[in-house]
Amino acid sequence: TTNPGAKLEINKLVTGNFDALALVNTNGAGDNYAPTNTVSLSFGRNDIAHTTAQIISSNDVAGSLGAGYLAFSTRTGDALSERMRILSGGNVGIGTTAPTSLLDVAGNASLSGTLAFRTGTGTIQTTNVSSLILGGTTTGTITLNPSNAAAGGFVAPNTTNVTDLGTASLLWRNV
């Protein structure tokens, strides 16, 4: 609006019932600091059936005053689904409610730029001793460029020096 009546104004531009924004404290019975008691910022109409998105603030642990999280949800069909969570320690989870790293993505991720490790030794690994595949059906050439192609750069095996290139049936060409 060009002439707001408050520091925050939501201007109703449609006819009929329209609750654009709601700040709700679900302070229920029992322990006020339990994870089930939340404060939420809901977008859409002020009922769960018409809420299109929501940000929830709650506690990581029941009874904890200092450890909280933010959860971001969007509507798909008839339900709100949590999409991202930020824990009190700073870990961000996309597709997971329990991120174990600063950024924890549960599912596929896409990057249209450079993945750079700023300091120290960078590691790309899988968990649970799963295979790691570089490339796929649409991948072009994979270039290993140690030390920015400077003399003395090398690709090293693991510390036990028993890393093989290929298997009996999957051999490298031109090695």
PDB file of C-alpha atoms in Angstrom:
ATOM      1  CA  THR A   1       0.000   0.000   0.000  1.00  0.00           C
ATOM      2  CA  THR A   2       1.157   3.567  -0.571  1.00  0.00           C
ATOM      3  CA  ASN A   3      -0.207   4.806   2.769  1.00  0.00           C
ATOM      4  CA  PRO A   4       0.339   2.108   5.433  1.00  0.00           C
ATOM      5  CA  GLY A   5      -1.421   2.508   8.771  1.00  0.00           C
ATOM      6  CA  ALA A   6       1.259   0.532  10.683  1.00  0.00           C
ATOM      7  CA  LYS A   7       4.897  -0.513  10.418  1.00  0.00           C
ATOM      8  CA  LEU A   8       3.646  -3.777   8.903  1.00  0.00           C
ATOM      9  CA  GLU A   9       0.496  -3.715   6.850  1.00  0.00           C
ATOM     10  CA  ILE A  10      -1.091  -6.518   4.867  1.00  0.00           C
ATOM     11  CA  ASN A  11      -3.508  -5.005   2.396  1.00  0.00           C
ATOM     12  CA  LYS A  12      -6.566  -7.113   1.511  1.00  0.00           C
ATOM     13  CA  LEU A  13      -7.025  -6.864  -2.269  1.00  0.00           C
ATOM     14  CA  VAL A  14      -9.673  -9.591  -2.677  1.00  0.00           C
ATOM     15  CA  THR A  15     -13.304  -9.921  -1.695  1.00  0.00           C
ATOM     16  CA  GLY A  16     -14.550 -12.427   0.859  1.00  0.00           C
ATOM     17  CA  ASN A  17     -12.594 -14.105   3.652  1.00  0.00           C
ATOM     18  CA  PHE A  18      -8.884 -13.594   3.318  1.00  0.00           C
ATOM     19  CA  ASP A  19      -6.405 -14.004   6.157  1.00  0.00           C
ATOM     20  CA  ALA A  20      -3.047 -13.373   4.508  1.00  0.00           C
ATOM     21  CA  LEU A  21      -0.776 -13.911   7.471  1.00  0.00           C
ATOM     22  CA  ALA A  22      -1.138 -15.349  10.970  1.00  0.00           C
ATOM     23  CA  LEU A  23       1.304 -15.503  13.896  1.00  0.00           C
ATOM     24  CA  VAL A  24       0.137 -18.333  16.155  1.00  0.00           C
ATOM     25  CA  ASN A  25       1.384 -19.540  19.547  1.00  0.00           C
ATOM     26  CA  THR A  26       0.164 -23.102  20.110  1.00  0.00           C
ATOM     27  CA  ASN A  27       0.788 -22.892  23.845  1.00  0.00           C
ATOM     28  CA  GLY A  28      -1.183 -25.993  24.834  1.00  0.00           C
ATOM     29  CA  ALA A  29      -1.639 -27.784  28.124  1.00  0.00           C
ATOM     30  CA  GLY A  30       1.391 -29.151  29.919  1.00  0.00           C
ATOM     31  CA  ASP A  31       5.002 -28.046  29.549  1.00  0.00           C
ATOM     32  CA  ASN A  32       5.129 -24.764  27.604  1.00  0.00           C
ATOM     33  CA  TYR A  33       8.589 -25.662  26.287  1.00  0.00           C
ATOM     34  CA  ALA A  34       7.690 -29.086  24.873  1.00  0.00           C
ATOM     35  CA  PRO A  35       8.365 -29.605  21.151  1.00  0.00           C
ATOM     36  CA  THR A  36       4.614 -29.892  20.527  1.00  0.00           C
ATOM     37  CA  ASN A  37       4.164 -26.272  21.623  1.00  0.00           C
ATOM     38  CA  THR A  38       5.257 -24.024  18.798  1.00  0.00           C
ATOM     39  CA  VAL A  39       5.040 -20.537  17.456  1.00  0.00           C
ATOM     40  CA  SER A  40       4.234 -20.432  13.776  1.00  0.00           C
ATOM     41  CA  LEU A  41       3.998 -17.884  11.009  1.00  0.00           C
ATOM     42  CA  SER A  42       1.387 -19.146   8.570  1.00  0.00           C
ATOM     43  CA  PHE A  43       0.703 -17.848   5.073  1.00  0.00           C
ATOM     44  CA  GLY A  44      -2.731 -18.097   3.486  1.00  0.00           C
ATOM     45  CA  ARG A  45      -6.014 -18.306   5.378  1.00  0.00           C
ATOM     46  CA  ASN A  46      -5.939 -18.617   9.140  1.00  0.00           C
ATOM     47  CA  ASP A  47      -6.819 -22.306   9.246  1.00  0.00           C
ATOM     48  CA  ILE A  48      -4.646 -25.308   8.469  1.00  0.00           C
ATOM     49  CA  ALA A  49      -6.801 -26.344   5.483  1.00  0.00           C
ATOM     50  CA  HIS A  50      -5.991 -23.075   3.664  1.00  0.00           C
ATOM     51  CA  THR A  51      -2.416 -22.487   4.817  1.00  0.00           C
ATOM     52  CA  THR A  52      -0.073 -22.468   1.813  1.00  0.00           C
ATOM     53  CA  ALA A  53       3.230 -22.204   3.706  1.00  0.00           C
ATOM     54  CA  GLN A  54       4.418 -22.044   7.300  1.00  0.00           C
ATOM     55  CA  ILE A  55       7.489 -21.261   9.398  1.00  0.00           C
ATOM     56  CA  ILE A  56       7.513 -22.980  12.792  1.00  0.00           C
ATOM     57  CA  SER A  57       9.710 -22.189  15.788  1.00  0.00           C
ATOM     58  CA  SER A  58      10.023 -24.788  18.531  1.00  0.00           C
ATOM     59  CA  ASN A  59      12.518 -26.389  20.918  1.00  0.00           C
ATOM     60  CA  ASP A  60      15.043 -29.084  20.000  1.00  0.00           C
ATOM     61  CA  VAL A  61      14.522 -30.815  23.341  1.00  0.00           C
ATOM     62  CA  ALA A  62      11.510 -30.771  25.682  1.00  0.00           C
ATOM     63  CA  GLY A  63      12.118 -28.411  28.612  1.00  0.00           C
ATOM     64  CA  SER A  64      15.041 -26.663  26.913  1.00  0.00           C
ATOM     65  CA  LEU A  65      14.888 -22.882  26.873  1.00  0.00           C
ATOM     66  CA  GLY A  66      17.901 -22.220  24.655  1.00  0.00           C
ATOM     67  CA  ALA A  67      17.892 -24.917  21.993  1.00  0.00           C
ATOM     68  CA  GLY A  68      15.346 -24.137  19.306  1.00  0.00           C
ATOM     69  CA  TYR A  69      14.791 -24.770  15.629  1.00  0.00           C
ATOM     70  CA  LEU A  70      13.016 -23.213  12.662  1.00  0.00           C
ATOM     71  CA  ALA A  71      11.072 -25.446  10.275  1.00  0.00           C
ATOM     72  CA  PHE A  72       9.873 -24.309   6.837  1.00  0.00           C
ATOM     73  CA  SER A  73       6.889 -26.073   5.269  1.00  0.00           C
ATOM     74  CA  THR A  74       4.952 -25.763   2.010  1.00  0.00           C
ATOM     75  CA  ARG A  75       1.628 -27.235   0.928  1.00  0.00           C
ATOM     76  CA  THR A  76       1.392 -30.140  -1.486  1.00  0.00           C
ATOM     77  CA  GLY A  77      -2.162 -31.304  -2.056  1.00  0.00           C
ATOM     78  CA  ASP A  78      -3.993 -31.647   1.250  1.00  0.00           C
ATOM     79  CA  ALA A  79      -1.050 -31.384   3.646  1.00  0.00           C
ATOM     80  CA  LEU A  80       1.806 -29.151   4.741  1.00  0.00           C
ATOM     81  CA  SER A  81       5.180 -30.865   4.318  1.00  0.00           C
ATOM     82  CA  GLU A  82       8.356 -29.751   6.066  1.00  0.00           C
ATOM     83  CA  ARG A  83      11.009 -28.877   3.469  1.00  0.00           C
ATOM     84  CA  MET A  84      13.857 -27.337   5.486  1.00  0.00           C
ATOM     85  CA  ARG A  85      14.935 -27.152   9.126  1.00  0.00           C
ATOM     86  CA  ILE A  86      17.569 -25.018  10.856  1.00  0.00           C
ATOM     87  CA  LEU A  87      18.725 -26.446  14.204  1.00  0.00           C
ATOM     88  CA  SER A  88      19.987 -24.406  17.146  1.00  0.00           C
ATOM     89  CA  GLY A  89      23.606 -25.381  16.402  1.00  0.00           C
ATOM     90  CA  GLY A  90      23.361 -23.981  12.864  1.00  0.00           C
ATOM     91  CA  ASN A  91      22.917 -27.233  10.928  1.00  0.00           C
ATOM     92  CA  VAL A  92      20.538 -26.837   7.988  1.00  0.00           C
ATOM     93  CA  GLY A  93      18.574 -29.802   6.709  1.00  0.00           C
ATOM     94  CA  ILE A  94      16.783 -29.926   3.371  1.00  0.00           C
ATOM     95  CA  GLY A  95      14.551 -32.973   3.204  1.00  0.00           C
ATOM     96  CA  THR A  96      15.572 -34.056   6.713  1.00  0.00           C
ATOM     97  CA  THR A  97      14.463 -32.974  10.185  1.00  0.00           C
ATOM     98  CA  ALA A  98      17.741 -34.089  11.795  1.00  0.00           C
ATOM     99  CA  PRO A  99      20.664 -32.560   9.842  1.00  0.00           C
ATOM    100  CA  THR A 100      24.055 -33.847  10.971  1.00  0.00           C
ATOM    101  CA  SER A 101      26.205 -31.298   9.071  1.00  0.00           C
ATOM    102  CA  LEU A 102      26.105 -27.569   8.367  1.00  0.00           C
ATOM    103  CA  LEU A 103      24.251 -28.489   5.167  1.00  0.00           C
ATOM    104  CA  ASP A 104      22.527 -31.877   5.021  1.00  0.00           C
ATOM    105  CA  VAL A 105      20.511 -32.609   1.875  1.00  0.00           C
ATOM    106  CA  ALA A 106      18.384 -35.769   1.850  1.00  0.00           C
ATOM    107  CA  GLY A 107      17.711 -36.407  -1.822  1.00  0.00           C
ATOM    108  CA  ASN A 108      19.139 -35.230  -5.107  1.00  0.00           C
ATOM    109  CA  ALA A 109      20.945 -31.902  -5.333  1.00  0.00           C
ATOM    110  CA  SER A 110      21.971 -29.863  -8.334  1.00  0.00           C
ATOM    111  CA  LEU A 111      24.816 -27.381  -8.659  1.00  0.00           C
ATOM    112  CA  SER A 112      25.349 -25.083 -11.615  1.00  0.00           C
ATOM    113  CA  GLY A 113      28.762 -23.768 -10.697  1.00  0.00           C
ATOM    114  CA  THR A 114      31.896 -24.728  -8.837  1.00  0.00           C
ATOM    115  CA  LEU A 115      31.970 -26.781  -5.670  1.00  0.00           C
ATOM    116  CA  ALA A 116      34.992 -25.342  -3.897  1.00  0.00           C
ATOM    117  CA  PHE A 117      36.601 -26.416  -0.617  1.00  0.00           C
ATOM    118  CA  ARG A 118      37.829 -23.161   0.913  1.00  0.00           C
ATOM    119  CA  THR A 119      40.247 -24.422   3.567  1.00  0.00           C
ATOM    120  CA  GLY A 120      41.864 -27.682   4.528  1.00  0.00           C
ATOM    121  CA  THR A 121      41.492 -31.008   2.778  1.00  0.00           C
ATOM    122  CA  GLY A 122      38.131 -31.417   1.072  1.00  0.00           C
ATOM    123  CA  THR A 123      36.412 -34.789   1.072  1.00  0.00           C
ATOM    124  CA  ILE A 124      33.632 -36.162  -1.071  1.00  0.00           C
ATOM    125  CA  GLN A 125      32.402 -39.422   0.365  1.00  0.00           C
ATOM    126  CA  THR A 126      29.365 -41.606   0.817  1.00  0.00           C
ATOM    127  CA  THR A 127      28.067 -43.005   4.060  1.00  0.00           C
ATOM    128  CA  ASN A 128      27.442 -46.659   4.915  1.00  0.00           C
ATOM    129  CA  VAL A 129      30.297 -47.764   2.610  1.00  0.00           C
ATOM    130  CA  SER A 130      28.149 -47.089  -0.469  1.00  0.00           C
ATOM    131  CA  SER A 131      29.594 -46.651  -3.958  1.00  0.00           C
ATOM    132  CA  LEU A 132      30.446 -43.154  -5.153  1.00  0.00           C
ATOM    133  CA  ILE A 133      29.756 -42.509  -8.840  1.00  0.00           C
ATOM    134  CA  LEU A 134      31.203 -39.497 -10.634  1.00  0.00           C
ATOM    135  CA  GLY A 135      29.249 -38.851 -13.794  1.00  0.00           C
ATOM    136  CA  GLY A 136      26.219 -40.369 -15.438  1.00  0.00           C
ATOM    137  CA  THR A 137      24.510 -40.695 -18.800  1.00  0.00           C
ATOM    138  CA  THR A 138      24.765 -36.944 -19.506  1.00  0.00           C
ATOM    139  CA  THR A 139      28.269 -36.344 -18.108  1.00  0.00           C
ATOM    140  CA  GLY A 140      31.045 -35.170 -20.392  1.00  0.00           C
ATOM    141  CA  THR A 141      34.744 -35.601 -19.674  1.00  0.00           C
ATOM    142  CA  ILE A 142      35.754 -35.841 -16.015  1.00  0.00           C
ATOM    143  CA  THR A 143      39.072 -34.072 -15.486  1.00  0.00           C
ATOM    144  CA  LEU A 144      41.273 -34.641 -12.442  1.00  0.00           C
ATOM    145  CA  ASN A 145      43.378 -31.510 -12.115  1.00  0.00           C
ATOM    146  CA  PRO A 146      45.604 -31.766  -9.011  1.00  0.00           C
ATOM    147  CA  SER A 147      47.681 -28.694  -8.119  1.00  0.00           C
ATOM    148  CA  ASN A 148      46.025 -26.798 -10.990  1.00  0.00           C
ATOM    149  CA  ALA A 149      48.082 -28.838 -13.486  1.00  0.00           C
ATOM    150  CA  ALA A 150      51.368 -27.647 -11.942  1.00  0.00           C
ATOM    151  CA  ALA A 151      54.385 -29.938 -11.939  1.00  0.00           C
ATOM    152  CA  GLY A 152      54.330 -32.337  -8.994  1.00  0.00           C
ATOM    153  CA  GLY A 153      50.537 -32.617  -8.826  1.00  0.00           C
ATOM    154  CA  PHE A 154      49.268 -36.196  -8.597  1.00  0.00           C
ATOM    155  CA  VAL A 155      46.240 -38.349  -7.931  1.00  0.00           C
ATOM    156  CA  ALA A 156      47.063 -40.485  -4.900  1.00  0.00           C
ATOM    157  CA  PRO A 157      45.702 -43.842  -3.715  1.00  0.00           C
ATOM    158  CA  ASN A 158      44.506 -44.278  -0.151  1.00  0.00           C
ATOM    159  CA  THR A 159      47.059 -44.570   2.662  1.00  0.00           C
ATOM    160  CA  THR A 160      47.247 -48.387   2.428  1.00  0.00           C
ATOM    161  CA  ASN A 161      48.445 -48.182  -1.198  1.00  0.00           C
ATOM    162  CA  VAL A 162      46.089 -50.970  -2.256  1.00  0.00           C
ATOM    163  CA  THR A 163      43.665 -48.909  -4.358  1.00  0.00           C
ATOM    164  CA  ASP A 164      42.998 -50.547  -7.725  1.00  0.00           C
ATOM    165  CA  LEU A 165      42.058 -48.824 -10.961  1.00  0.00           C
ATOM    166  CA  GLY A 166      39.103 -50.790 -12.299  1.00  0.00           C
ATOM    167  CA  THR A 167      38.153 -54.408 -11.682  1.00  0.00           C
ATOM    168  CA  ALA A 168      38.704 -57.676 -13.552  1.00  0.00           C
ATOM    169  CA  SER A 169      35.740 -56.842 -15.812  1.00  0.00           C
ATOM    170  CA  LEU A 170      35.892 -53.003 -15.743  1.00  0.00           C
ATOM    171  CA  LEU A 171      39.311 -51.983 -17.073  1.00  0.00           C
ATOM    172  CA  TRP A 172      40.765 -48.550 -17.834  1.00  0.00           C
ATOM    173  CA  ARG A 173      41.766 -47.815 -21.405  1.00  0.00           C
ATOM    174  CA  ASN A 174      44.980 -45.965 -22.256  1.00  0.00           C
ATOM    175  CA  VAL A 175      46.476 -46.227 -18.767  1.00  0.00           C
TER     176      VAL A 175
END
